[in-house]
Amino acid sequence: MRLTAKADAAVVLAAIAVIILINAFTGGEGGKAVIVSADGRTEVYYTTLTEKTEYSFVTESGTVVVAVDSEGAYFVSSPCRDKICVKSGRVDSAGECAACVPCHVYIYIESSGEGADGMTG
Amino acid sequence: MKPEKNNVANILLVCAAVLVALSLVIYALTRQPKSYGSTFFAMGTYINATVYGAEIENELKNAVDACENEMSHRIPTSAVALINDGESVKVSDRLDGVLKTVLKLRDETDGAFDVCVLDLTSLWDFDSGLHNVPSASDIEKALALAEKCGISENGGMWSGSGVDLGSVGKGAACDACAEVLRENGASGIVAVGGSIACVGEKPSGKWNVAVRDPFGKDSVDALVTLSLGECFVSTSGSYEKSFVADGVTYHHILSTSTGYPAAGDIVSVTVICSQGALSDALSTAFFLLGEEKSLALAKEYSAQALFVRADGTVFATSGLKGVISADGDTEIVYASDS
């Protein structure tokens, strides 16, 4: 192997090592994972979105709208009677959740090892 | 090519290769076991599970469904519904254990905690959303039936008021889910509504369980966070299932002596112990008993408890020292060890 080829190989190997180490300590993901379960279907969104995005979920009880933005997620609207889900506010920390029980829609911030793994109450 | 330069290049190449090997070792050591998240609806609430080391969503669903199908008085074919109809029923070991737990607790609390209250809970029917306040005479009749409630020696034959296991059902489902995780050699956390099972060790440390802030603007606001090992956690709070009628707030935790929502300065009680059904039952019992009377029971069951008072302060058993983390605004008072 020529000298420059050996030096190039060393640089490439060092770069690979750096990437492996970054992945080891960051998990290789960006943003929080927002899990939305609607009538048994589960979708995953990431809060790396810079703008608020609204997602509509058609359920047997009607259409439920959930917004995901750079900080978390919240219920925008629901056909349920008491609107407890809309009043729940934003979930933005790992382990936090909110649900529209009548429409069977649930939003949850996945735990990344930090923050809460679940909430009682 | 000069031999010295070639040697330097060789050394650099070897160093880079060693660096990659070391990085792979570090990656392997820091890498957590694969986690599987699942969310599904059962028992009138959401079940949210994060399981490390096994993909067992269907098994968890089956376990919760089995609990509901046996313990819900609303399902006509359930064991509890059949018991309430006066039939002699062979119950599972799980339901047998739950019944023994609640009957023992009924005796120990002099009836303050009771599951023979179906007539009373049906009168209020908080789940219906109708928000009716029952008449005093109807409440009196329901309480009289609850007093007559009993179980025969061969089990299963109840008289008087029917059985409503709403105060232990979600905790019992946590027990069932924990069993599924253990059978599959997995660890994880399963939340059945507000009841939680922390099973095995969390790969990155302790299980962090947030306790809902009863005074929070949103239902997702946390008052404190508990750092826990393997255990079960349940909370009973007056903010759940409540309604306002004629300016009075009525919540769903009913006093078995008055038939009306329990009065007092406690807003929520969180219990941590070694069984799900027990943690659920104790959280209701402690809410009804108040702080002082609860401490002896907590000691008997090796349970820890956290009471949130109406003034926002927290009263906790001494075993929770070092377990609770809160922001500076929350005042926490610990019980003495005696």
Coordinates of C-alpha atoms in Angstrom, one line a residue:
Chain A
M1 CA 0.0 0.0 0.0
R2 CA 1.3 3.5 -0.9
L3 CA 2.0 6.0 1.9
T4 CA -0.9 8.3 0.9
A5 CA -3.3 5.3 0.7
K6 CA -2.3 4.3 4.2
A7 CA -2.8 7.8 5.5
D8 CA -6.2 8.0 3.8
A9 CA -7.2 4.7 5.3
A10 CA -6.2 5.9 8.8
V11 CA -8.3 9.1 8.4
V12 CA -11.3 7.0 7.2
L13 CA -11.0 4.6 10.1
A14 CA -10.7 7.5 12.6
A15 CA -13.9 9.1 11.1
I16 CA -15.7 5.8 11.5
A17 CA -14.6 5.6 15.1
V18 CA -15.9 9.1 15.7
I19 CA -19.3 8.3 14.2
I20 CA -19.6 5.1 16.3
L21 CA -18.8 7.0 19.4
I22 CA -21.3 9.8 18.6
N23 CA -24.0 7.1 18.1
A24 CA -23.1 5.3 21.3
F25 CA -23.6 8.5 23.4
T26 CA -26.5 10.1 21.6
G27 CA -28.5 7.1 20.4
G28 CA -28.3 8.5 16.9
E29 CA -31.7 10.1 17.1
G30 CA -32.8 13.7 17.0
G31 CA -36.0 15.2 18.6
K32 CA -38.6 13.5 20.7
A33 CA -40.7 10.7 19.4
V34 CA -44.4 11.4 19.6
I35 CA -46.4 8.2 19.5
V36 CA -50.0 8.6 18.4
S37 CA -52.3 5.6 18.7
A38 CA -55.7 5.9 17.1
D39 CA -58.3 3.1 17.1
G40 CA -55.5 0.6 17.3
R41 CA -53.2 2.1 14.6
T42 CA -49.9 3.5 15.8
E43 CA -48.0 6.3 14.2
V44 CA -44.6 7.8 15.2
Y45 CA -43.7 11.5 14.6
Y46 CA -40.6 13.4 15.7
T47 CA -40.5 16.9 17.2
T48 CA -37.7 17.9 15.0
L49 CA -40.4 19.4 12.8
T50 CA -39.7 23.2 12.8
E51 CA -43.3 24.1 12.0
K52 CA -46.5 22.9 13.6
T53 CA -48.1 20.1 11.6
E54 CA -51.6 18.9 12.2
Y55 CA -52.6 15.2 11.7
S56 CA -56.2 14.0 11.3
F57 CA -57.2 10.6 12.6
V58 CA -60.5 9.3 11.4
T59 CA -62.1 7.1 14.2
E60 CA -65.5 5.5 14.6
S61 CA -66.5 8.5 16.7
G62 CA -65.3 11.1 14.2
T63 CA -62.2 12.9 13.3
V64 CA -59.6 13.8 15.9
V65 CA -56.9 16.3 15.1
V66 CA -53.5 16.2 16.8
A67 CA -50.8 18.8 16.3
V68 CA -47.1 18.0 16.5
D69 CA -44.6 20.9 16.7
S70 CA -41.0 21.4 17.7
E71 CA -41.8 21.0 21.5
G72 CA -44.4 18.3 21.7
A73 CA -47.9 17.4 20.7
Y74 CA -51.5 18.2 21.7
F75 CA -55.1 17.6 20.8
V76 CA -56.5 20.3 18.6
S77 CA -60.0 19.1 18.2
S78 CA -62.2 16.0 18.9
P79 CA -65.8 15.2 18.5
C80 CA -66.0 13.9 22.1
R81 CA -68.5 15.4 24.5
D82 CA -66.3 16.7 27.3
K83 CA -63.2 17.8 25.3
I84 CA -61.0 16.5 28.2
C85 CA -58.3 15.6 25.6
V86 CA -58.2 19.2 24.2
K87 CA -58.1 20.6 27.7
S88 CA -55.2 18.2 28.6
G89 CA -52.8 20.6 26.9
R90 CA -49.4 19.9 25.4
V91 CA -47.3 16.8 26.2
D92 CA -43.7 17.7 25.8
S93 CA -41.6 15.6 28.2
A94 CA -40.6 12.0 28.0
G95 CA -43.3 9.8 29.5
E96 CA -46.1 12.4 29.3
C97 CA -49.3 11.3 27.7
A98 CA -52.8 12.5 26.9
A99 CA -55.8 10.6 25.7
C100 CA -59.2 11.0 24.1
V101 CA -60.8 8.0 25.7
P102 CA -64.1 8.2 23.9
C103 CA -62.4 8.3 20.4
H104 CA -59.6 5.9 21.4
V105 CA -56.8 8.3 20.5
Y106 CA -53.7 8.5 22.6
I107 CA -50.6 10.7 22.4
Y108 CA -47.4 9.9 24.2
I109 CA -43.8 11.1 24.3
E110 CA -41.5 8.2 24.2
S111 CA -38.9 8.0 26.9
S112 CA -35.4 8.4 25.8
G113 CA -33.9 7.2 29.1
E114 CA -34.2 10.6 30.7
G115 CA -37.4 12.1 32.1
A116 CA -40.3 10.1 33.3
D117 CA -41.1 6.6 32.0
G118 CA -44.7 6.9 33.0
M119 CA -47.2 9.0 34.9
T120 CA -49.5 7.9 37.8
G121 CA -52.6 9.8 38.7
Chain B
M1 CA 9.3 5.9 -0.3
K2 CA 11.4 6.4 2.8
P3 CA 11.2 3.6 5.3
E4 CA 10.7 6.1 8.2
K5 CA 7.6 7.6 6.6
N6 CA 6.3 4.2 5.8
N7 CA 6.6 3.2 9.5
V8 CA 4.8 6.3 10.6
A9 CA 1.9 5.5 8.2
N10 CA 1.8 2.0 9.4
I11 CA 1.6 3.1 13.0
L12 CA -1.2 5.6 12.2
L13 CA -3.1 2.9 10.4
V14 CA -2.8 0.5 13.3
C15 CA -3.8 3.2 15.8
A16 CA -6.9 4.1 13.7
A17 CA -7.8 0.4 13.6
V18 CA -7.4 0.1 17.3
L19 CA -9.6 3.2 17.8
V20 CA -12.3 1.6 15.7
A21 CA -12.1 -1.6 17.7
L22 CA -12.3 0.4 21.0
S23 CA -15.3 2.4 19.6
L24 CA -17.1 -0.8 18.8
V25 CA -16.5 -2.1 22.3
I26 CA -17.8 1.2 23.8
Y27 CA -20.8 1.1 21.5
A28 CA -21.6 -2.5 22.5
L29 CA -21.3 -1.6 26.2
T30 CA -23.4 1.5 26.1
R31 CA -26.1 0.1 23.7
Q32 CA -29.4 -0.5 25.4
P33 CA -31.5 -3.6 24.7
K34 CA -34.1 -3.0 22.0
S35 CA -37.3 -1.5 23.5
Y36 CA -40.8 -2.2 22.2
G37 CA -43.5 0.4 22.8
S38 CA -47.1 -0.5 22.6
T39 CA -50.3 1.3 23.2
F40 CA -53.8 -0.1 23.3
F41 CA -57.2 0.5 24.7
A42 CA -58.8 -1.8 27.3
M43 CA -60.6 -1.5 30.7
G44 CA -62.0 1.9 29.7
T45 CA -58.5 3.4 29.5
Y46 CA -55.2 3.3 27.6
I47 CA -52.5 0.8 28.3
N48 CA -49.0 2.0 27.5
A49 CA -46.1 -0.3 27.7
T50 CA -42.4 0.0 27.1
V51 CA -40.8 -3.5 27.1
Y52 CA -37.1 -4.2 26.9
G53 CA -36.0 -7.5 25.4
A54 CA -39.2 -9.0 24.0
E55 CA -42.0 -8.0 21.6
I56 CA -45.1 -9.1 23.6
E57 CA -47.8 -6.6 22.7
N58 CA -50.4 -9.4 21.9
E59 CA -49.6 -11.2 25.1
L60 CA -50.1 -8.0 27.1
K61 CA -53.4 -7.3 25.4
N62 CA -54.5 -10.9 26.1
A63 CA -53.6 -10.5 29.8
V64 CA -55.5 -7.3 30.3
D65 CA -58.5 -8.6 28.3
A66 CA -58.5 -11.7 30.5
C67 CA -58.6 -9.5 33.6
E68 CA -61.4 -7.3 32.3
N69 CA -63.4 -10.3 31.1
E70 CA -63.2 -11.9 34.6
M71 CA -63.4 -8.8 36.9
S72 CA -65.7 -6.3 35.2
H73 CA -69.2 -6.3 36.6
R74 CA -70.3 -4.7 33.4
I75 CA -69.5 -7.8 31.3
P76 CA -72.5 -10.1 31.9
T77 CA -70.4 -13.3 31.4
S78 CA -67.6 -12.2 33.8
A79 CA -67.0 -14.1 37.0
V80 CA -67.8 -11.0 39.0
A81 CA -71.1 -10.4 37.2
L82 CA -72.1 -14.0 37.7
I83 CA -71.1 -13.8 41.4
N84 CA -73.3 -10.6 41.6
D85 CA -76.2 -12.6 40.1
G86 CA -75.8 -15.1 43.0
E87 CA -74.2 -17.9 41.0
S88 CA -71.4 -20.1 42.5
V89 CA -68.4 -19.5 40.3
K90 CA -65.1 -21.1 40.1
V91 CA -62.7 -18.2 39.9
S92 CA -59.1 -18.0 38.7
D93 CA -56.2 -17.9 41.1
R94 CA -55.8 -14.2 40.2
L95 CA -59.4 -13.2 41.1
D96 CA -59.2 -15.4 44.2
G97 CA -56.1 -13.5 45.3
V98 CA -57.8 -10.2 44.5
L99 CA -60.9 -11.1 46.5
K100 CA -58.9 -12.2 49.5
T101 CA -56.8 -9.0 49.4
V102 CA -59.9 -6.7 49.3
L103 CA -61.8 -8.7 52.0
K104 CA -58.8 -8.5 54.3
L105 CA -58.5 -4.8 53.7
R106 CA -62.2 -4.4 54.3
D107 CA -61.7 -5.9 57.7
E108 CA -58.6 -4.0 58.5
T109 CA -60.1 -0.7 57.6
D110 CA -63.4 -1.4 59.5
G111 CA -65.2 -1.3 56.2
A112 CA -63.9 2.1 55.1
F113 CA -62.5 0.4 52.0
D114 CA -65.1 -1.9 50.5
V115 CA -65.8 -3.5 47.1
C116 CA -69.3 -4.5 48.0
V117 CA -70.6 -1.2 46.9
L118 CA -72.0 -1.8 43.4
D119 CA -75.4 -0.4 44.4
L120 CA -73.8 2.8 45.6
T121 CA -71.4 3.2 42.7
S122 CA -74.2 2.5 40.3
L123 CA -76.3 5.2 41.8
W124 CA -73.6 7.8 41.3
D125 CA -72.4 6.2 38.0
F126 CA -69.5 8.6 37.4
D127 CA -68.6 6.7 34.2
S128 CA -71.9 7.6 32.5
G129 CA -71.2 11.3 32.4
L130 CA -74.8 12.0 33.4
H131 CA -73.6 13.9 36.5
N132 CA -76.6 13.1 38.7
V133 CA -76.6 13.5 42.5
P134 CA -78.6 10.5 43.9
S135 CA -81.3 11.2 46.5
A136 CA -80.4 10.7 50.2
S137 CA -82.9 7.9 50.6
D138 CA -81.4 5.9 47.6
I139 CA -78.0 6.3 49.1
E140 CA -79.2 5.1 52.5
K141 CA -80.7 2.0 50.8
A142 CA -77.4 1.3 49.0
L143 CA -75.4 1.6 52.1
A144 CA -77.7 -0.8 53.9
L145 CA -77.2 -3.4 51.2
A146 CA -73.4 -2.9 51.4
E147 CA -73.4 -3.7 55.1
K148 CA -75.1 -7.1 54.4
C149 CA -72.6 -8.1 51.9
G150 CA -70.7 -11.3 52.6
I151 CA -69.1 -14.3 51.1
S152 CA -69.8 -18.0 51.8
E153 CA -67.2 -20.4 53.0
N154 CA -66.9 -22.2 49.6
G155 CA -66.4 -18.8 48.0
G156 CA -68.2 -17.0 45.3
M157 CA -71.7 -16.6 46.9
W158 CA -72.2 -12.9 47.7
S159 CA -75.3 -11.4 49.3
G160 CA -76.4 -7.8 49.7
S161 CA -74.8 -5.3 47.4
G162 CA -72.9 -6.6 44.4
V163 CA -69.2 -6.4 43.9
D164 CA -67.5 -3.5 42.1
L165 CA -63.8 -4.2 41.6
G166 CA -63.2 -0.8 40.0
S167 CA -60.8 0.2 42.9
V168 CA -58.5 -2.7 42.2
G169 CA -59.1 -3.8 38.5
K170 CA -56.3 -1.7 36.9
G171 CA -53.8 -2.7 39.6
A172 CA -54.8 -6.4 39.0
A173 CA -54.2 -5.9 35.3
C174 CA -50.7 -4.5 36.2
D175 CA -50.0 -7.8 38.1
A176 CA -51.1 -9.8 35.0
C177 CA -48.9 -7.7 32.7
A178 CA -45.9 -8.0 35.1
E179 CA -46.3 -11.8 35.0
V180 CA -46.2 -11.7 31.1
L181 CA -43.0 -9.7 31.2
R182 CA -41.4 -12.1 33.7
E183 CA -42.5 -15.2 31.7
N184 CA -40.8 -13.7 28.6
G185 CA -37.6 -12.7 30.5
A186 CA -38.2 -9.0 29.8
S187 CA -38.1 -5.9 31.8
G188 CA -40.3 -2.9 31.3
I189 CA -42.9 -0.4 32.5
V190 CA -46.6 -0.9 31.9
A191 CA -49.2 1.8 32.7
V192 CA -52.8 0.7 32.9
G193 CA -54.5 4.1 33.2
G194 CA -52.9 5.6 36.4
S195 CA -51.6 2.3 37.7
I196 CA -48.1 1.3 36.8
A197 CA -46.0 -1.9 36.9
C198 CA -42.2 -1.4 36.9
V199 CA -40.8 -4.8 36.1
G200 CA -37.2 -5.8 36.4
E201 CA -34.4 -3.3 36.0
K202 CA -34.5 -0.4 33.6
P203 CA -31.4 -0.8 31.4
S204 CA -30.3 2.8 31.9
G205 CA -31.0 3.1 35.7
K206 CA -34.1 3.5 37.8
W207 CA -37.7 3.7 36.6
N208 CA -38.9 7.3 36.7
V209 CA -42.6 7.6 37.5
A210 CA -44.1 11.1 37.5
V211 CA -47.0 11.8 39.9
R212 CA -49.7 14.0 38.4
D213 CA -50.0 17.5 39.8
P214 CA -53.6 17.7 41.0
F215 CA -53.4 21.5 40.7
G216 CA -51.7 21.5 37.3
K217 CA -53.1 23.5 34.4
D218 CA -52.9 20.4 32.3
S219 CA -53.5 16.7 33.2
V220 CA -50.0 16.0 32.1
D221 CA -48.3 18.3 34.6
A222 CA -46.2 16.4 37.2
L223 CA -45.9 17.4 40.8
V224 CA -43.0 15.1 41.7
T225 CA -41.1 12.3 40.2
L226 CA -40.3 9.0 41.9
S227 CA -37.1 7.1 41.1
L228 CA -38.0 3.4 41.6
G229 CA -36.8 -0.2 41.2
E230 CA -39.2 -3.1 40.6
C231 CA -42.6 -2.2 42.1
F232 CA -46.2 -1.3 41.5
V233 CA -47.6 2.2 41.7
S234 CA -51.2 3.4 41.9
T235 CA -52.8 6.8 42.6
S236 CA -56.3 7.7 43.8
G237 CA -57.2 11.3 43.2
S238 CA -60.3 13.4 43.7
Y239 CA -59.6 15.3 40.5
E240 CA -60.5 12.1 38.4
K241 CA -64.1 11.5 37.4
S242 CA -65.6 14.5 39.1
F243 CA -68.4 16.9 38.3
V244 CA -69.9 20.1 39.6
A245 CA -73.6 20.4 40.4
D246 CA -75.2 23.4 42.1
G247 CA -71.8 24.7 42.9
V248 CA -70.6 21.6 44.7
T249 CA -67.8 19.4 43.3
Y250 CA -68.5 15.6 43.5
H251 CA -65.7 13.2 43.0
H252 CA -65.7 9.4 42.6
I253 CA -64.0 8.2 45.8
L254 CA -67.1 7.4 47.9
S255 CA -67.2 7.2 51.7
T256 CA -68.8 3.9 52.7
S257 CA -70.1 5.6 55.9
T258 CA -71.9 8.5 54.2
G259 CA -72.4 7.3 50.7
Y260 CA -71.1 10.7 49.4
P261 CA -67.6 11.6 48.1
A262 CA -65.1 11.4 50.9
A263 CA -64.4 14.7 52.5
G264 CA -61.0 15.8 53.8
D265 CA -57.9 17.7 52.9
I266 CA -56.3 15.0 50.8
V267 CA -56.4 15.5 47.0
S268 CA -54.5 12.4 45.9
V269 CA -52.7 9.4 47.4
T270 CA -50.0 7.5 45.6
V271 CA -49.0 4.0 46.9
I272 CA -45.9 2.0 46.0
C273 CA -45.7 -1.6 46.9
S274 CA -44.9 -5.1 45.7
Q275 CA -48.3 -6.0 44.1
G276 CA -50.5 -4.1 41.6
A277 CA -53.9 -5.0 43.0
L278 CA -52.7 -4.2 46.5
S279 CA -51.2 -0.8 45.5
D280 CA -54.5 0.1 43.8
A281 CA -56.6 -1.0 46.8
L282 CA -54.4 0.8 49.3
S283 CA -54.4 4.1 47.4
T284 CA -58.2 4.1 47.7
A285 CA -58.1 2.9 51.3
F286 CA -55.5 5.5 52.3
F287 CA -57.5 8.3 50.6
L288 CA -60.5 7.3 52.7
L289 CA -58.6 6.7 56.0
G290 CA -56.4 9.9 55.9
E291 CA -52.7 10.2 56.7
E292 CA -52.5 9.0 60.3
K293 CA -54.6 5.9 60.1
S294 CA -52.9 4.9 56.8
L295 CA -49.4 4.8 58.3
A296 CA -49.9 1.6 60.3
L297 CA -51.4 -0.2 57.3
A298 CA -48.5 1.0 55.1
K299 CA -46.1 -0.5 57.5
E300 CA -48.0 -3.8 57.7
Y301 CA -47.9 -4.1 53.9
S302 CA -44.4 -2.7 53.5
A303 CA -45.9 0.0 51.3
Q304 CA -44.8 3.6 50.7
A305 CA -47.3 6.4 50.3
L306 CA -47.4 9.9 49.1
F307 CA -50.3 12.2 50.1
V308 CA -50.9 15.4 48.3
R309 CA -52.8 17.8 50.5
A310 CA -55.3 20.4 49.5
D311 CA -52.8 23.2 50.4
G312 CA -50.3 21.7 47.9
T313 CA -47.9 20.2 50.4
V314 CA -46.8 16.6 50.2
F315 CA -46.8 14.1 53.1
A316 CA -44.8 11.0 52.5
T317 CA -43.7 7.9 54.3
S318 CA -40.1 7.9 55.4
G319 CA -39.1 5.2 52.9
L320 CA -39.5 7.7 50.1
K321 CA -36.6 9.8 51.3
G322 CA -34.2 10.0 48.4
V323 CA -36.8 8.6 46.0
I324 CA -38.8 11.8 45.4
S325 CA -37.5 14.6 43.3
A326 CA -39.5 17.8 43.0
D327 CA -38.9 21.4 42.1
G328 CA -38.2 23.9 44.9
D329 CA -41.8 25.0 45.2
T330 CA -43.1 21.7 46.5
E331 CA -42.9 21.3 50.2
I332 CA -42.5 17.7 51.3
V333 CA -43.0 16.5 54.9
Y334 CA -41.9 13.0 55.8
A335 CA -43.5 10.8 58.4
S336 CA -41.2 9.8 61.3
D337 CA -39.8 6.3 61.3
S338 CA -41.7 5.2 64.4

